[in-house]
């Protein structure tokens, strides 16, 4: 789906930190992905993601196959146009870029978001950063169809 090729938020560490995997899935992926010590969870940003494209599409874990964010679901159901769906994704990417800008990491928004979350959690974020991070989290929450699936 072309929408996903312009997004990648559910694979690049912005939306989730890890993906549950079975032993068979971990074995099939091998070094093409990074796992926790017990190989029960695949880490994000996903090593298999390149240019917002999954490089292990045929072997991707069941949880990856099952997950469609709400924007994608609405597009598939015909409830929004492709242009509207892209605009929704662009809005989230702009919010992430704002966090990255405030963290002075404009070229590495995923790391910026991770660090911003840590600062917010410790109560060390400026009010501007905290507001920008909260705006991003709210938008991400609205995209998560089933937040229990992932970590
Ligand atoms: S967050 Fe949605 S649109 Fe983006 S890559 Fe994942 S499923 Fe596709
Ligand atoms: S295996 Fe593919 S679909 Fe799953 S998180 Fe990695 S890049 Fe995304």
PDB file of C-alpha atoms and ligand atoms in Angstrom:
ATOM      1  CA  UNK A   1       0.000   0.000   0.000  1.00  0.00           C
ATOM      2  CA  UNK A   2       1.551   3.274  -1.116  1.00  0.00           C
ATOM      3  CA  UNK A   3       0.384   4.988   2.066  1.00  0.00           C
ATOM      4  CA  UNK A   4       2.766   2.804   4.087  1.00  0.00           C
ATOM      5  CA  UNK A   5       5.649   3.577   1.737  1.00  0.00           C
ATOM      6  CA  UNK A   6       5.304   7.229   2.663  1.00  0.00           C
ATOM      7  CA  UNK A   7       5.016   6.498   6.364  1.00  0.00           C
ATOM      8  CA  UNK A   8       6.835   3.691   8.177  1.00  0.00           C
ATOM      9  CA  UNK A   9       5.750   4.942  11.609  1.00  0.00           C
ATOM     10  CA  UNK A  10       4.737   1.457  12.795  1.00  0.00           C
ATOM     11  CA  UNK A  11       8.140  -0.006  11.894  1.00  0.00           C
ATOM     12  CA  UNK A  12      10.662   2.753  12.568  1.00  0.00           C
ATOM     13  CA  UNK A  13      10.335   2.997  16.348  1.00  0.00           C
ATOM     14  CA  UNK A  14       8.023   6.002  16.437  1.00  0.00           C
ATOM     15  CA  UNK A  15       4.848   4.090  17.221  1.00  0.00           C
ATOM     16  CA  UNK A  16       6.188   0.922  18.850  1.00  0.00           C
ATOM     17  CA  UNK A  17       9.396  -0.144  20.563  1.00  0.00           C
ATOM     18  CA  UNK A  18       9.126  -3.843  19.826  1.00  0.00           C
ATOM     19  CA  UNK A  19       7.031  -6.538  18.169  1.00  0.00           C
ATOM     20  CA  UNK A  20       6.193  -9.914  19.760  1.00  0.00           C
ATOM     21  CA  UNK A  21       7.520 -12.840  17.694  1.00  0.00           C
ATOM     22  CA  UNK A  22       7.326 -16.615  17.885  1.00  0.00           C
ATOM     23  CA  UNK A  23      10.436 -18.771  18.050  1.00  0.00           C
ATOM     24  CA  UNK A  24       9.835 -19.898  14.459  1.00  0.00           C
ATOM     25  CA  UNK A  25       9.540 -16.284  13.263  1.00  0.00           C
ATOM     26  CA  UNK A  26      12.723 -15.282  15.049  1.00  0.00           C
ATOM     27  CA  UNK A  27      14.532 -18.223  13.482  1.00  0.00           C
ATOM     28  CA  UNK A  28      13.227 -17.400   9.995  1.00  0.00           C
ATOM     29  CA  UNK A  29      14.325 -13.765  10.301  1.00  0.00           C
ATOM     30  CA  UNK A  30      17.744 -14.570  11.759  1.00  0.00           C
ATOM     31  CA  UNK A  31      20.144 -11.640  11.523  1.00  0.00           C
ATOM     32  CA  UNK A  32      17.757  -9.628   9.379  1.00  0.00           C
ATOM     33  CA  UNK A  33      16.163  -8.382  12.599  1.00  0.00           C
ATOM     34  CA  UNK A  34      17.250  -7.556  16.149  1.00  0.00           C
ATOM     35  CA  UNK A  35      15.690  -9.335  19.116  1.00  0.00           C
ATOM     36  CA  UNK A  36      15.608  -9.220  22.871  1.00  0.00           C
ATOM     37  CA  UNK A  37      17.707 -11.781  24.775  1.00  0.00           C
ATOM     38  CA  UNK A  38      14.968 -14.430  24.780  1.00  0.00           C
ATOM     39  CA  UNK A  39      14.127 -13.814  21.122  1.00  0.00           C
ATOM     40  CA  UNK A  40      10.478 -13.289  21.961  1.00  0.00           C
ATOM     41  CA  UNK A  41      10.366  -9.662  20.817  1.00  0.00           C
ATOM     42  CA  UNK A  42      11.780  -7.962  17.740  1.00  0.00           C
ATOM     43  CA  UNK A  43      13.255  -4.549  18.389  1.00  0.00           C
ATOM     44  CA  UNK A  44      12.347  -1.330  16.650  1.00  0.00           C
ATOM     45  CA  UNK A  45      13.488   0.677  14.787  1.00  0.00           C
ATOM     46  CA  UNK A  46      13.246  -2.504  12.746  1.00  0.00           C
ATOM     47  CA  UNK A  47      16.486  -3.544  11.116  1.00  0.00           C
ATOM     48  CA  UNK A  48      14.464  -4.870   8.182  1.00  0.00           C
ATOM     49  CA  UNK A  49      13.057  -1.438   7.330  1.00  0.00           C
ATOM     50  CA  UNK A  50      14.777   0.350   4.466  1.00  0.00           C
ATOM     51  CA  UNK A  51      13.494   3.487   2.739  1.00  0.00           C
ATOM     52  CA  UNK A  52      10.191   2.956   4.606  1.00  0.00           C
ATOM     53  CA  UNK A  53       9.942  -0.466   2.984  1.00  0.00           C
ATOM     54  CA  UNK A  54       9.981  -3.885   4.666  1.00  0.00           C
ATOM     55  CA  UNK A  55      12.893  -5.918   3.333  1.00  0.00           C
ATOM     56  CA  UNK A  56      11.575  -9.182   4.798  1.00  0.00           C
ATOM     57  CA  UNK A  57       8.012  -8.840   3.612  1.00  0.00           C
ATOM     58  CA  UNK A  58       7.468 -12.562   2.955  1.00  0.00           C
ATOM     59  CA  UNK A  59       8.919 -13.529   6.346  1.00  0.00           C
ATOM     60  CA  UNK A  60       7.517 -10.677   8.411  1.00  0.00           C
ATOM     61  CA  UNK A  61       6.031 -11.780  11.751  1.00  0.00           C
ATOM     62  CA  UNK A  62       2.302 -12.394  12.147  1.00  0.00           C
ATOM     63  CA  UNK A  63       1.944  -9.291  14.322  1.00  0.00           C
ATOM     64  CA  UNK A  64       3.295  -7.191  11.470  1.00  0.00           C
ATOM     65  CA  UNK A  65       0.884  -8.834   9.030  1.00  0.00           C
ATOM     66  CA  UNK A  66      -2.040  -8.234  11.374  1.00  0.00           C
ATOM     67  CA  UNK A  67      -1.352  -4.588  12.130  1.00  0.00           C
ATOM     68  CA  UNK A  68      -3.041  -1.939  10.024  1.00  0.00           C
ATOM     69  CA  UNK A  69      -3.231   1.476  11.647  1.00  0.00           C
ATOM     70  CA  UNK A  70      -6.582   3.226  11.775  1.00  0.00           C
ATOM     71  CA  UNK A  71      -5.653   5.605   8.965  1.00  0.00           C
ATOM     72  CA  UNK A  72      -4.941   2.652   6.693  1.00  0.00           C
ATOM     73  CA  UNK A  73      -8.112   0.879   7.820  1.00  0.00           C
ATOM     74  CA  UNK A  74     -10.240   3.925   7.052  1.00  0.00           C
ATOM     75  CA  UNK A  75      -8.651   4.198   3.639  1.00  0.00           C
ATOM     76  CA  UNK A  76      -9.296   0.507   2.949  1.00  0.00           C
ATOM     77  CA  UNK A  77     -12.939   0.916   3.998  1.00  0.00           C
ATOM     78  CA  UNK A  78     -13.332   3.914   1.727  1.00  0.00           C
ATOM     79  CA  UNK A  79     -14.077   6.245   4.637  1.00  0.00           C
ATOM     80  CA  UNK A  80     -11.303   8.646   3.638  1.00  0.00           C
ATOM     81  CA  UNK A  81      -9.718   9.456   0.305  1.00  0.00           C
ATOM     82  CA  UNK A  82      -6.106   8.627  -0.431  1.00  0.00           C
ATOM     83  CA  UNK A  83      -5.301  12.354  -0.222  1.00  0.00           C
ATOM     84  CA  UNK A  84      -6.926  12.594   3.215  1.00  0.00           C
ATOM     85  CA  UNK A  85      -5.078   9.526   4.457  1.00  0.00           C
ATOM     86  CA  UNK A  86      -1.765  10.932   3.236  1.00  0.00           C
ATOM     87  CA  UNK A  87      -2.539  14.238   4.926  1.00  0.00           C
ATOM     88  CA  UNK A  88      -3.190  12.408   8.218  1.00  0.00           C
ATOM     89  CA  UNK A  89       0.202  10.724   7.967  1.00  0.00           C
ATOM     90  CA  UNK A  90       1.882  13.981   6.967  1.00  0.00           C
ATOM     91  CA  UNK A  91       0.371  15.644  10.019  1.00  0.00           C
ATOM     92  CA  UNK A  92       1.948  13.035  12.299  1.00  0.00           C
ATOM     93  CA  UNK A  93       5.283  13.322  10.473  1.00  0.00           C
ATOM     94  CA  UNK A  94       5.158  17.108  10.929  1.00  0.00           C
ATOM     95  CA  UNK A  95       4.538  16.666  14.648  1.00  0.00           C
ATOM     96  CA  UNK A  96       7.496  14.292  14.838  1.00  0.00           C
ATOM     97  CA  UNK A  97       9.638  16.750  12.874  1.00  0.00           C
ATOM     98  CA  UNK A  98       8.728  19.482  15.371  1.00  0.00           C
ATOM     99  CA  UNK A  99       9.960  17.296  18.236  1.00  0.00           C
ATOM    100  CA  UNK A 100      13.135  16.552  16.270  1.00  0.00           C
ATOM    101  CA  UNK A 101      13.649  20.239  15.623  1.00  0.00           C
ATOM    102  CA  UNK A 102      13.294  21.075  19.311  1.00  0.00           C
ATOM    103  CA  UNK A 103      15.720  18.258  20.153  1.00  0.00           C
ATOM    104  CA  UNK A 104      18.123  19.651  17.530  1.00  0.00           C
ATOM    105  CA  UNK A 105      18.113  16.313  15.725  1.00  0.00           C
ATOM    106  CA  UNK A 106      16.230  17.212  12.529  1.00  0.00           C
ATOM    107  CA  UNK A 107      17.881  14.421  10.537  1.00  0.00           C
ATOM    108  CA  UNK A 108      17.195  11.702  13.084  1.00  0.00           C
ATOM    109  CA  UNK A 109      13.583  12.107  14.228  1.00  0.00           C
ATOM    110  CA  UNK A 110      13.321   8.592  15.657  1.00  0.00           C
ATOM    111  CA  UNK A 111      16.229   9.144  18.053  1.00  0.00           C
ATOM    112  CA  UNK A 112      14.891  12.609  18.804  1.00  0.00           C
ATOM    113  CA  UNK A 113      11.503  11.211  19.798  1.00  0.00           C
ATOM    114  CA  UNK A 114      13.095   8.523  21.953  1.00  0.00           C
ATOM    115  CA  UNK A 115      15.182  11.120  23.802  1.00  0.00           C
ATOM    116  CA  UNK A 116      12.282  13.533  24.094  1.00  0.00           C
ATOM    117  CA  UNK A 117      10.150  10.787  25.653  1.00  0.00           C
ATOM    118  CA  UNK A 118      12.884  10.129  28.191  1.00  0.00           C
ATOM    119  CA  UNK A 119      13.094  13.830  29.071  1.00  0.00           C
ATOM    120  CA  UNK A 120       9.318  14.094  29.421  1.00  0.00           C
ATOM    121  CA  UNK A 121       9.227  10.964  31.605  1.00  0.00           C
ATOM    122  CA  UNK A 122      11.886  12.437  33.902  1.00  0.00           C
ATOM    123  CA  UNK A 123      10.107  15.792  34.020  1.00  0.00           C
ATOM    124  CA  UNK A 124      13.124  17.456  32.420  1.00  0.00           C
ATOM    125  CA  UNK A 125      11.523  18.615  29.167  1.00  0.00           C
ATOM    126  CA  UNK A 126      10.826  22.293  28.549  1.00  0.00           C
ATOM    127  CA  UNK A 127       7.143  23.179  28.318  1.00  0.00           C
ATOM    128  CA  UNK A 128       7.558  23.696  24.544  1.00  0.00           C
ATOM    129  CA  UNK A 129       9.102  20.258  24.085  1.00  0.00           C
ATOM    130  CA  UNK A 130       6.563  18.620  26.354  1.00  0.00           C
ATOM    131  CA  UNK A 131       3.688  20.178  24.394  1.00  0.00           C
ATOM    132  CA  UNK A 132       5.177  19.082  21.061  1.00  0.00           C
ATOM    133  CA  UNK A 133       5.797  15.555  22.375  1.00  0.00           C
ATOM    134  CA  UNK A 134       2.257  15.322  23.727  1.00  0.00           C
ATOM    135  CA  UNK A 135       0.830  16.477  20.404  1.00  0.00           C
ATOM    136  CA  UNK A 136       2.763  13.692  18.707  1.00  0.00           C
ATOM    137  CA  UNK A 137       1.708  11.055  21.255  1.00  0.00           C
ATOM    138  CA  UNK A 138      -1.947  12.035  20.878  1.00  0.00           C
ATOM    139  CA  UNK A 139      -1.737  11.658  17.103  1.00  0.00           C
ATOM    140  CA  UNK A 140       0.020   8.297  17.396  1.00  0.00           C
ATOM    141  CA  UNK A 141      -2.565   7.054  19.849  1.00  0.00           C
ATOM    142  CA  UNK A 142      -5.317   7.876  17.374  1.00  0.00           C
ATOM    143  CA  UNK A 143      -3.534   5.778  14.747  1.00  0.00           C
ATOM    144  CA  UNK A 144      -3.130   2.666  16.891  1.00  0.00           C
ATOM    145  CA  UNK A 145      -5.835   0.202  16.007  1.00  0.00           C
ATOM    146  CA  UNK A 146      -4.798  -2.297  18.676  1.00  0.00           C
ATOM    147  CA  UNK A 147      -2.136  -0.941  20.963  1.00  0.00           C
ATOM    148  CA  UNK A 148      -1.999  -4.204  22.931  1.00  0.00           C
ATOM    149  CA  UNK A 149      -0.474  -6.034  20.000  1.00  0.00           C
ATOM    150  CA  UNK A 150       2.916  -4.368  20.294  1.00  0.00           C
ATOM    151  CA  UNK A 151       5.158  -3.102  23.041  1.00  0.00           C
TER     152      UNK A 151
HETATM  153  S1  LIG B   1       1.449   3.453  10.566  1.00  0.00           S
HETATM  154 FE1  LIG B   1      -0.207   2.879   9.138  1.00  0.00          FE
HETATM  155  S2  LIG B   1       0.205   3.933   7.208  1.00  0.00           S
HETATM  156 FE2  LIG B   1       2.073   3.975   8.459  1.00  0.00          FE
HETATM  157  S3  LIG B   1       3.259   2.196   7.723  1.00  0.00           S
HETATM  158 FE3  LIG B   1       2.047   1.543   9.518  1.00  0.00          FE
HETATM  159  S4  LIG B   1       0.124   0.697   8.700  1.00  0.00           S
HETATM  160 FE4  LIG B   1       1.109   1.886   7.054  1.00  0.00          FE
HETATM  161  S1  LIG B   2       9.494  -6.952   9.842  1.00  0.00           S
HETATM  162 FE1  LIG B   2       8.821  -5.532   8.238  1.00  0.00          FE
HETATM  163  S2  LIG B   2       6.673  -5.074   8.760  1.00  0.00           S
HETATM  164 FE2  LIG B   2       7.637  -5.926  10.626  1.00  0.00          FE
HETATM  165  S3  LIG B   2       8.380  -4.159  11.818  1.00  0.00           S
HETATM  166 FE3  LIG B   2      10.067  -4.877  10.478  1.00  0.00          FE
HETATM  167  S4  LIG B   2       9.927  -3.606   8.616  1.00  0.00           S
HETATM  168 FE4  LIG B   2       7.960  -3.466   9.707  1.00  0.00          FE
END
